[in-house]
PDB file of C-alpha atoms in Angstrom:
ATOM      1  CA  UNK A   1       0.000   0.000   0.000  1.00  0.00           C
ATOM      2  CA  UNK A   2       1.104   3.555  -0.545  1.00  0.00           C
ATOM      3  CA  UNK A   3      -0.122   7.135  -0.696  1.00  0.00           C
ATOM      4  CA  UNK A   4       0.948   9.424  -3.512  1.00  0.00           C
ATOM      5  CA  UNK A   5      -0.027  12.693  -5.088  1.00  0.00           C
ATOM      6  CA  UNK A   6       1.187  15.927  -6.636  1.00  0.00           C
ATOM      7  CA  UNK A   7       0.961  19.487  -5.385  1.00  0.00           C
ATOM      8  CA  UNK A   8      -2.493  20.962  -5.925  1.00  0.00           C
ATOM      9  CA  UNK A   9      -4.158  17.552  -6.312  1.00  0.00           C
ATOM     10  CA  UNK A  10      -5.481  15.520  -3.389  1.00  0.00           C
ATOM     11  CA  UNK A  11      -3.405  12.402  -2.583  1.00  0.00           C
ATOM     12  CA  UNK A  12      -4.390   8.967  -3.841  1.00  0.00           C
ATOM     13  CA  UNK A  13      -4.092   5.785  -1.777  1.00  0.00           C
ATOM     14  CA  UNK A  14      -3.530   2.484  -3.563  1.00  0.00           C
ATOM     15  CA  UNK A  15      -3.791  -0.734  -1.564  1.00  0.00           C
ATOM     16  CA  UNK A  16      -5.175  -4.246  -1.342  1.00  0.00           C
ATOM     17  CA  UNK A  17      -7.934  -4.726   1.241  1.00  0.00           C
ATOM     18  CA  UNK A  18      -9.220  -8.078   2.513  1.00  0.00           C
ATOM     19  CA  UNK A  19     -11.101  -6.934   5.639  1.00  0.00           C
ATOM     20  CA  UNK A  20      -8.515  -8.089   8.201  1.00  0.00           C
ATOM     21  CA  UNK A  21      -7.165  -5.995  11.077  1.00  0.00           C
ATOM     22  CA  UNK A  22      -3.840  -5.516   9.287  1.00  0.00           C
ATOM     23  CA  UNK A  23      -5.700  -4.095   6.289  1.00  0.00           C
ATOM     24  CA  UNK A  24      -7.560  -1.645   8.522  1.00  0.00           C
ATOM     25  CA  UNK A  25      -4.332  -0.613  10.220  1.00  0.00           C
ATOM     26  CA  UNK A  26      -2.616  -0.180   6.847  1.00  0.00           C
ATOM     27  CA  UNK A  27      -5.483   1.981   5.612  1.00  0.00           C
ATOM     28  CA  UNK A  28      -5.229   4.156   8.744  1.00  0.00           C
ATOM     29  CA  UNK A  29      -1.454   4.407   8.195  1.00  0.00           C
ATOM     30  CA  UNK A  30      -1.794   5.510   4.573  1.00  0.00           C
ATOM     31  CA  UNK A  31      -4.558   7.957   5.500  1.00  0.00           C
ATOM     32  CA  UNK A  32      -2.070   9.574   7.866  1.00  0.00           C
ATOM     33  CA  UNK A  33       0.297  10.153   4.944  1.00  0.00           C
ATOM     34  CA  UNK A  34      -2.590  11.460   2.850  1.00  0.00           C
ATOM     35  CA  UNK A  35      -3.734  13.862   5.592  1.00  0.00           C
ATOM     36  CA  UNK A  36      -0.183  15.141   6.077  1.00  0.00           C
ATOM     37  CA  UNK A  37       0.304  15.686   2.333  1.00  0.00           C
ATOM     38  CA  UNK A  38      -3.135  17.238   1.804  1.00  0.00           C
ATOM     39  CA  UNK A  39      -2.897  19.762   4.642  1.00  0.00           C
ATOM     40  CA  UNK A  40       0.726  20.655   3.850  1.00  0.00           C
ATOM     41  CA  UNK A  41      -0.098  21.261   0.182  1.00  0.00           C
ATOM     42  CA  UNK A  42      -3.203  23.264   1.066  1.00  0.00           C
ATOM     43  CA  UNK A  43      -1.351  25.527   3.517  1.00  0.00           C
ATOM     44  CA  UNK A  44       2.179  25.880   2.120  1.00  0.00           C
ATOM     45  CA  UNK A  45       3.590  27.220  -1.144  1.00  0.00           C
ATOM     46  CA  UNK A  46       4.961  24.532  -3.434  1.00  0.00           C
ATOM     47  CA  UNK A  47       8.577  25.108  -2.390  1.00  0.00           C
ATOM     48  CA  UNK A  48       7.735  24.443   1.296  1.00  0.00           C
ATOM     49  CA  UNK A  49       5.047  21.783   0.905  1.00  0.00           C
ATOM     50  CA  UNK A  50       7.259  18.678   1.015  1.00  0.00           C
ATOM     51  CA  UNK A  51       7.961  17.421   4.536  1.00  0.00           C
ATOM     52  CA  UNK A  52      11.273  15.847   5.519  1.00  0.00           C
ATOM     53  CA  UNK A  53      11.860  12.112   5.996  1.00  0.00           C
ATOM     54  CA  UNK A  54      12.335  12.796   9.719  1.00  0.00           C
ATOM     55  CA  UNK A  55       8.636  13.707  10.018  1.00  0.00           C
ATOM     56  CA  UNK A  56       7.295  11.598   7.142  1.00  0.00           C
ATOM     57  CA  UNK A  57       6.179   8.609   9.240  1.00  0.00           C
ATOM     58  CA  UNK A  58       4.780  10.582  12.169  1.00  0.00           C
ATOM     59  CA  UNK A  59       1.207  11.245  10.994  1.00  0.00           C
ATOM     60  CA  UNK A  60       0.830   7.710   9.641  1.00  0.00           C
ATOM     61  CA  UNK A  61       1.992   6.206  12.937  1.00  0.00           C
ATOM     62  CA  UNK A  62      -0.213   8.531  15.010  1.00  0.00           C
ATOM     63  CA  UNK A  63      -3.178   7.098  13.100  1.00  0.00           C
ATOM     64  CA  UNK A  64      -2.044   3.525  13.798  1.00  0.00           C
ATOM     65  CA  UNK A  65      -1.577   4.214  17.522  1.00  0.00           C
ATOM     66  CA  UNK A  66      -4.952   5.983  17.848  1.00  0.00           C
ATOM     67  CA  UNK A  67      -6.669   3.106  16.013  1.00  0.00           C
ATOM     68  CA  UNK A  68      -5.027   0.596  18.360  1.00  0.00           C
ATOM     69  CA  UNK A  69      -6.165   2.568  21.411  1.00  0.00           C
ATOM     70  CA  UNK A  70      -9.726   2.737  20.080  1.00  0.00           C
ATOM     71  CA  UNK A  71      -9.818  -0.990  19.296  1.00  0.00           C
ATOM     72  CA  UNK A  72      -8.543  -1.978  22.744  1.00  0.00           C
ATOM     73  CA  UNK A  73     -11.147   0.240  24.433  1.00  0.00           C
ATOM     74  CA  UNK A  74     -13.959  -1.308  22.371  1.00  0.00           C
ATOM     75  CA  UNK A  75     -12.875  -4.952  22.496  1.00  0.00           C
ATOM     76  CA  UNK A  76     -13.919  -7.155  25.421  1.00  0.00           C
ATOM     77  CA  UNK A  77     -12.904 -10.562  24.119  1.00  0.00           C
ATOM     78  CA  UNK A  78      -9.704 -11.676  25.907  1.00  0.00           C
ATOM     79  CA  UNK A  79      -8.178 -13.318  22.832  1.00  0.00           C
ATOM     80  CA  UNK A  80      -8.777 -10.212  20.740  1.00  0.00           C
ATOM     81  CA  UNK A  81      -7.291  -8.041  23.481  1.00  0.00           C
ATOM     82  CA  UNK A  82      -4.188 -10.246  23.513  1.00  0.00           C
ATOM     83  CA  UNK A  83      -3.949  -9.991  19.729  1.00  0.00           C
ATOM     84  CA  UNK A  84      -4.165  -6.188  19.822  1.00  0.00           C
ATOM     85  CA  UNK A  85      -1.644  -5.849  22.652  1.00  0.00           C
ATOM     86  CA  UNK A  86       0.750  -8.152  20.828  1.00  0.00           C
ATOM     87  CA  UNK A  87       0.336  -6.115  17.635  1.00  0.00           C
ATOM     88  CA  UNK A  88       1.379  -2.926  19.413  1.00  0.00           C
ATOM     89  CA  UNK A  89       4.235  -4.583  21.285  1.00  0.00           C
ATOM     90  CA  UNK A  90       5.545  -5.921  17.981  1.00  0.00           C
ATOM     91  CA  UNK A  91       5.205  -2.483  16.384  1.00  0.00           C
ATOM     92  CA  UNK A  92       7.376  -0.950  19.091  1.00  0.00           C
ATOM     93  CA  UNK A  93       9.858  -3.838  19.060  1.00  0.00           C
ATOM     94  CA  UNK A  94      10.332  -3.826  15.292  1.00  0.00           C
ATOM     95  CA  UNK A  95      10.257  -0.046  14.848  1.00  0.00           C
ATOM     96  CA  UNK A  96      12.060   1.327  17.900  1.00  0.00           C
ATOM     97  CA  UNK A  97      14.380  -1.427  19.123  1.00  0.00           C
ATOM     98  CA  UNK A  98      15.075  -3.168  15.811  1.00  0.00           C
ATOM     99  CA  UNK A  99      15.517  -0.051  13.665  1.00  0.00           C
ATOM    100  CA  UNK A 100      17.881   1.375  16.285  1.00  0.00           C
ATOM    101  CA  UNK A 101      19.890  -1.832  15.948  1.00  0.00           C
ATOM    102  CA  UNK A 102      19.884  -1.292  12.186  1.00  0.00           C
ATOM    103  CA  UNK A 103      21.236   2.241  12.670  1.00  0.00           C
ATOM    104  CA  UNK A 104      23.985   1.016  15.000  1.00  0.00           C
ATOM    105  CA  UNK A 105      24.973  -1.575  12.384  1.00  0.00           C
ATOM    106  CA  UNK A 106      25.370   1.219   9.823  1.00  0.00           C
ATOM    107  CA  UNK A 107      27.253   3.466  12.253  1.00  0.00           C
ATOM    108  CA  UNK A 108      29.812   0.769  13.093  1.00  0.00           C
ATOM    109  CA  UNK A 109      30.145  -0.202   9.445  1.00  0.00           C
ATOM    110  CA  UNK A 110      30.786   3.352   8.212  1.00  0.00           C
ATOM    111  CA  UNK A 111      33.339   3.943  10.982  1.00  0.00           C
ATOM    112  CA  UNK A 112      35.254   0.851   9.859  1.00  0.00           C
ATOM    113  CA  UNK A 113      35.168   2.010   6.235  1.00  0.00           C
ATOM    114  CA  UNK A 114      36.409   5.494   7.190  1.00  0.00           C
ATOM    115  CA  UNK A 115      39.280   3.879   9.121  1.00  0.00           C
ATOM    116  CA  UNK A 116      40.308   2.014   5.984  1.00  0.00           C
ATOM    117  CA  UNK A 117      39.254  -1.426   7.206  1.00  0.00           C
ATOM    118  CA  UNK A 118      38.174  -3.993   4.628  1.00  0.00           C
ATOM    119  CA  UNK A 119      34.439  -4.749   4.555  1.00  0.00           C
ATOM    120  CA  UNK A 120      33.687  -8.390   3.825  1.00  0.00           C
ATOM    121  CA  UNK A 121      30.522 -10.488   3.944  1.00  0.00           C
ATOM    122  CA  UNK A 122      32.021 -12.459   6.851  1.00  0.00           C
ATOM    123  CA  UNK A 123      32.569  -9.227   8.797  1.00  0.00           C
ATOM    124  CA  UNK A 124      28.974  -8.130   8.138  1.00  0.00           C
ATOM    125  CA  UNK A 125      27.649 -11.542   9.235  1.00  0.00           C
ATOM    126  CA  UNK A 126      29.670 -11.420  12.450  1.00  0.00           C
ATOM    127  CA  UNK A 127      28.629  -7.848  13.282  1.00  0.00           C
ATOM    128  CA  UNK A 128      24.945  -8.552  12.571  1.00  0.00           C
ATOM    129  CA  UNK A 129      24.953 -11.684  14.740  1.00  0.00           C
ATOM    130  CA  UNK A 130      26.684  -9.846  17.588  1.00  0.00           C
ATOM    131  CA  UNK A 131      24.155  -6.979  17.503  1.00  0.00           C
ATOM    132  CA  UNK A 132      21.199  -9.380  17.527  1.00  0.00           C
ATOM    133  CA  UNK A 133      22.634 -11.138  20.575  1.00  0.00           C
ATOM    134  CA  UNK A 134      23.235  -7.808  22.349  1.00  0.00           C
ATOM    135  CA  UNK A 135      19.849  -6.261  21.552  1.00  0.00           C
ATOM    136  CA  UNK A 136      17.692  -9.309  22.309  1.00  0.00           C
ATOM    137  CA  UNK A 137      19.624 -10.576  25.321  1.00  0.00           C
ATOM    138  CA  UNK A 138      20.728 -13.954  26.632  1.00  0.00           C
ATOM    139  CA  UNK A 139      17.186 -15.374  26.833  1.00  0.00           C
ATOM    140  CA  UNK A 140      16.863 -15.353  23.024  1.00  0.00           C
ATOM    141  CA  UNK A 141      18.920 -17.749  20.931  1.00  0.00           C
ATOM    142  CA  UNK A 142      19.339 -16.278  17.422  1.00  0.00           C
ATOM    143  CA  UNK A 143      18.874 -18.729  14.552  1.00  0.00           C
ATOM    144  CA  UNK A 144      22.047 -19.533  12.635  1.00  0.00           C
ATOM    145  CA  UNK A 145      20.716 -17.896   9.465  1.00  0.00           C
ATOM    146  CA  UNK A 146      20.080 -14.569  11.242  1.00  0.00           C
ATOM    147  CA  UNK A 147      23.710 -13.614  10.520  1.00  0.00           C
ATOM    148  CA  UNK A 148      22.965 -13.066   6.823  1.00  0.00           C
ATOM    149  CA  UNK A 149      19.753 -11.106   7.404  1.00  0.00           C
ATOM    150  CA  UNK A 150      21.504  -7.758   6.774  1.00  0.00           C
ATOM    151  CA  UNK A 151      21.670  -8.689   3.066  1.00  0.00           C
ATOM    152  CA  UNK A 152      17.883  -8.527   2.608  1.00  0.00           C
ATOM    153  CA  UNK A 153      17.331  -5.026   4.043  1.00  0.00           C
ATOM    154  CA  UNK A 154      17.181  -2.489   1.187  1.00  0.00           C
ATOM    155  CA  UNK A 155      17.161   0.542   3.528  1.00  0.00           C
ATOM    156  CA  UNK A 156      20.910   0.142   4.027  1.00  0.00           C
ATOM    157  CA  UNK A 157      21.377   1.550   0.536  1.00  0.00           C
ATOM    158  CA  UNK A 158      19.955   4.865   1.803  1.00  0.00           C
ATOM    159  CA  UNK A 159      22.432   6.029   4.423  1.00  0.00           C
ATOM    160  CA  UNK A 160      20.977   6.372   7.921  1.00  0.00           C
ATOM    161  CA  UNK A 161      17.396   6.161   6.737  1.00  0.00           C
ATOM    162  CA  UNK A 162      16.532   3.519   9.332  1.00  0.00           C
ATOM    163  CA  UNK A 163      16.941   5.504  12.592  1.00  0.00           C
ATOM    164  CA  UNK A 164      14.136   7.822  11.481  1.00  0.00           C
ATOM    165  CA  UNK A 165      11.638   4.999  11.949  1.00  0.00           C
ATOM    166  CA  UNK A 166      12.577   4.895  15.642  1.00  0.00           C
ATOM    167  CA  UNK A 167      12.449   8.667  16.093  1.00  0.00           C
ATOM    168  CA  UNK A 168       9.237   8.921  14.051  1.00  0.00           C
ATOM    169  CA  UNK A 169       7.502   6.205  16.068  1.00  0.00           C
ATOM    170  CA  UNK A 170       8.582   7.790  19.347  1.00  0.00           C
ATOM    171  CA  UNK A 171       7.358  11.225  18.233  1.00  0.00           C
ATOM    172  CA  UNK A 172       4.059   9.692  17.095  1.00  0.00           C
ATOM    173  CA  UNK A 173       3.590   7.880  20.423  1.00  0.00           C
ATOM    174  CA  UNK A 174       4.199  11.082  22.371  1.00  0.00           C
ATOM    175  CA  UNK A 175       1.820  13.024  20.100  1.00  0.00           C
ATOM    176  CA  UNK A 176      -0.905  10.394  20.404  1.00  0.00           C
ATOM    177  CA  UNK A 177      -0.564  10.404  24.210  1.00  0.00           C
ATOM    178  CA  UNK A 178      -1.042  14.186  24.100  1.00  0.00           C
ATOM    179  CA  UNK A 179      -4.071  13.829  21.826  1.00  0.00           C
ATOM    180  CA  UNK A 180      -5.675  11.282  24.152  1.00  0.00           C
ATOM    181  CA  UNK A 181      -5.140  13.294  27.348  1.00  0.00           C
ATOM    182  CA  UNK A 182      -5.174  16.993  26.393  1.00  0.00           C
ATOM    183  CA  UNK A 183      -7.588  16.776  23.492  1.00  0.00           C
ATOM    184  CA  UNK A 184      -8.367  20.399  22.532  1.00  0.00           C
ATOM    185  CA  UNK A 185      -4.913  21.977  22.934  1.00  0.00           C
ATOM    186  CA  UNK A 186      -3.087  18.947  21.526  1.00  0.00           C
ATOM    187  CA  UNK A 187      -5.450  18.758  18.553  1.00  0.00           C
ATOM    188  CA  UNK A 188      -4.741  22.384  17.628  1.00  0.00           C
ATOM    189  CA  UNK A 189      -0.989  21.790  17.813  1.00  0.00           C
ATOM    190  CA  UNK A 190      -1.262  18.565  15.830  1.00  0.00           C
ATOM    191  CA  UNK A 191      -3.329  20.319  13.164  1.00  0.00           C
ATOM    192  CA  UNK A 192      -0.503  22.856  12.888  1.00  0.00           C
ATOM    193  CA  UNK A 193       1.972  19.996  12.423  1.00  0.00           C
ATOM    194  CA  UNK A 194      -0.072  18.518   9.547  1.00  0.00           C
ATOM    195  CA  UNK A 195      -0.148  21.925   7.831  1.00  0.00           C
ATOM    196  CA  UNK A 196       3.542  22.713   8.293  1.00  0.00           C
ATOM    197  CA  UNK A 197       5.066  20.686   5.437  1.00  0.00           C
ATOM    198  CA  UNK A 198       8.702  21.694   5.081  1.00  0.00           C
ATOM    199  CA  UNK A 199       8.252  25.256   6.334  1.00  0.00           C
ATOM    200  CA  UNK A 200      10.795  24.783   9.140  1.00  0.00           C
ATOM    201  CA  UNK A 201      13.407  22.317  10.358  1.00  0.00           C
ATOM    202  CA  UNK A 202      11.829  18.972  11.385  1.00  0.00           C
ATOM    203  CA  UNK A 203      12.885  19.292  15.037  1.00  0.00           C
ATOM    204  CA  UNK A 204      11.233  22.709  15.243  1.00  0.00           C
ATOM    205  CA  UNK A 205       8.074  21.494  13.477  1.00  0.00           C
ATOM    206  CA  UNK A 206       7.748  18.697  16.056  1.00  0.00           C
ATOM    207  CA  UNK A 207       8.555  21.048  18.929  1.00  0.00           C
ATOM    208  CA  UNK A 208       5.711  23.315  17.848  1.00  0.00           C
ATOM    209  CA  UNK A 209       3.448  20.246  17.846  1.00  0.00           C
ATOM    210  CA  UNK A 210       4.356  19.526  21.469  1.00  0.00           C
ATOM    211  CA  UNK A 211       7.180  16.977  21.119  1.00  0.00           C
ATOM    212  CA  UNK A 212      10.806  17.918  21.777  1.00  0.00           C
ATOM    213  CA  UNK A 213      13.025  15.348  20.081  1.00  0.00           C
ATOM    214  CA  UNK A 214      16.120  16.975  21.610  1.00  0.00           C
ATOM    215  CA  UNK A 215      15.134  15.417  24.956  1.00  0.00           C
ATOM    216  CA  UNK A 216      14.835  11.740  25.972  1.00  0.00           C
ATOM    217  CA  UNK A 217      11.124  12.195  26.802  1.00  0.00           C
ATOM    218  CA  UNK A 218       9.552  10.878  23.547  1.00  0.00           C
ATOM    219  CA  UNK A 219      11.697   7.726  23.703  1.00  0.00           C
ATOM    220  CA  UNK A 220      10.977   7.312  27.423  1.00  0.00           C
ATOM    221  CA  UNK A 221       7.235   7.723  26.781  1.00  0.00           C
ATOM    222  CA  UNK A 222       7.388   4.981  24.148  1.00  0.00           C
ATOM    223  CA  UNK A 223       9.388   2.557  26.294  1.00  0.00           C
ATOM    224  CA  UNK A 224       7.111   3.186  29.285  1.00  0.00           C
ATOM    225  CA  UNK A 225       4.163   2.335  27.075  1.00  0.00           C
ATOM    226  CA  UNK A 226       5.930  -0.872  26.011  1.00  0.00           C
ATOM    227  CA  UNK A 227       6.302  -1.800  29.699  1.00  0.00           C
ATOM    228  CA  UNK A 228       2.619  -1.078  30.405  1.00  0.00           C
ATOM    229  CA  UNK A 229       1.514  -3.169  27.424  1.00  0.00           C
ATOM    230  CA  UNK A 230       3.730  -6.050  28.491  1.00  0.00           C
ATOM    231  CA  UNK A 231       2.248  -5.940  31.999  1.00  0.00           C
ATOM    232  CA  UNK A 232      -1.262  -5.875  30.513  1.00  0.00           C
ATOM    233  CA  UNK A 233      -0.456  -8.946  28.419  1.00  0.00           C
TER     234      UNK A 233
END
């Protein structure tokens, strides 16, 4: 699924839909992109309408998180509750923890290259295996084939793209918490974020929306939520 459009024309969403929860969540995600693009185009001149990658996944993830909150509040079946909690735990694990691991892999790799060290497939396998062991801890035994997993991740061809998933998810979690607790004020700020496009630096755009990514708070908010969800499970 994806959302796409051009300036002055409303965005289009193209996706498959088979009436499963994942389809609903994907639709909500793509609608977040569409909202962000629509409001930015409607409120910014062409030259400032495109938002940066750093903020590109924020609106889409806010929609996913708000949908998850709504579903949990309106679901009373224990098995469905467990499914929904697991979905959100996995979202945080794969987007915050895992993408941070991806970014560390890149950081170590580039440092080696800058120091003139040879980069071989064996070195990449060893580094990837070591990071998986460190990030997931002694209670998880990585499969032998996990060492080669780095080779199937296309994002590594776009330098340091991956960390922005972790920052974007953390910003979105903090924004959604604001929207759920301080509805009127937070909604006005969030509306301003959707309309901002590329009119300012991404950190400033998010700060105006109520999330300061120069502090540990958005990450801490996300990890605290992970802990609460795990306890609920």
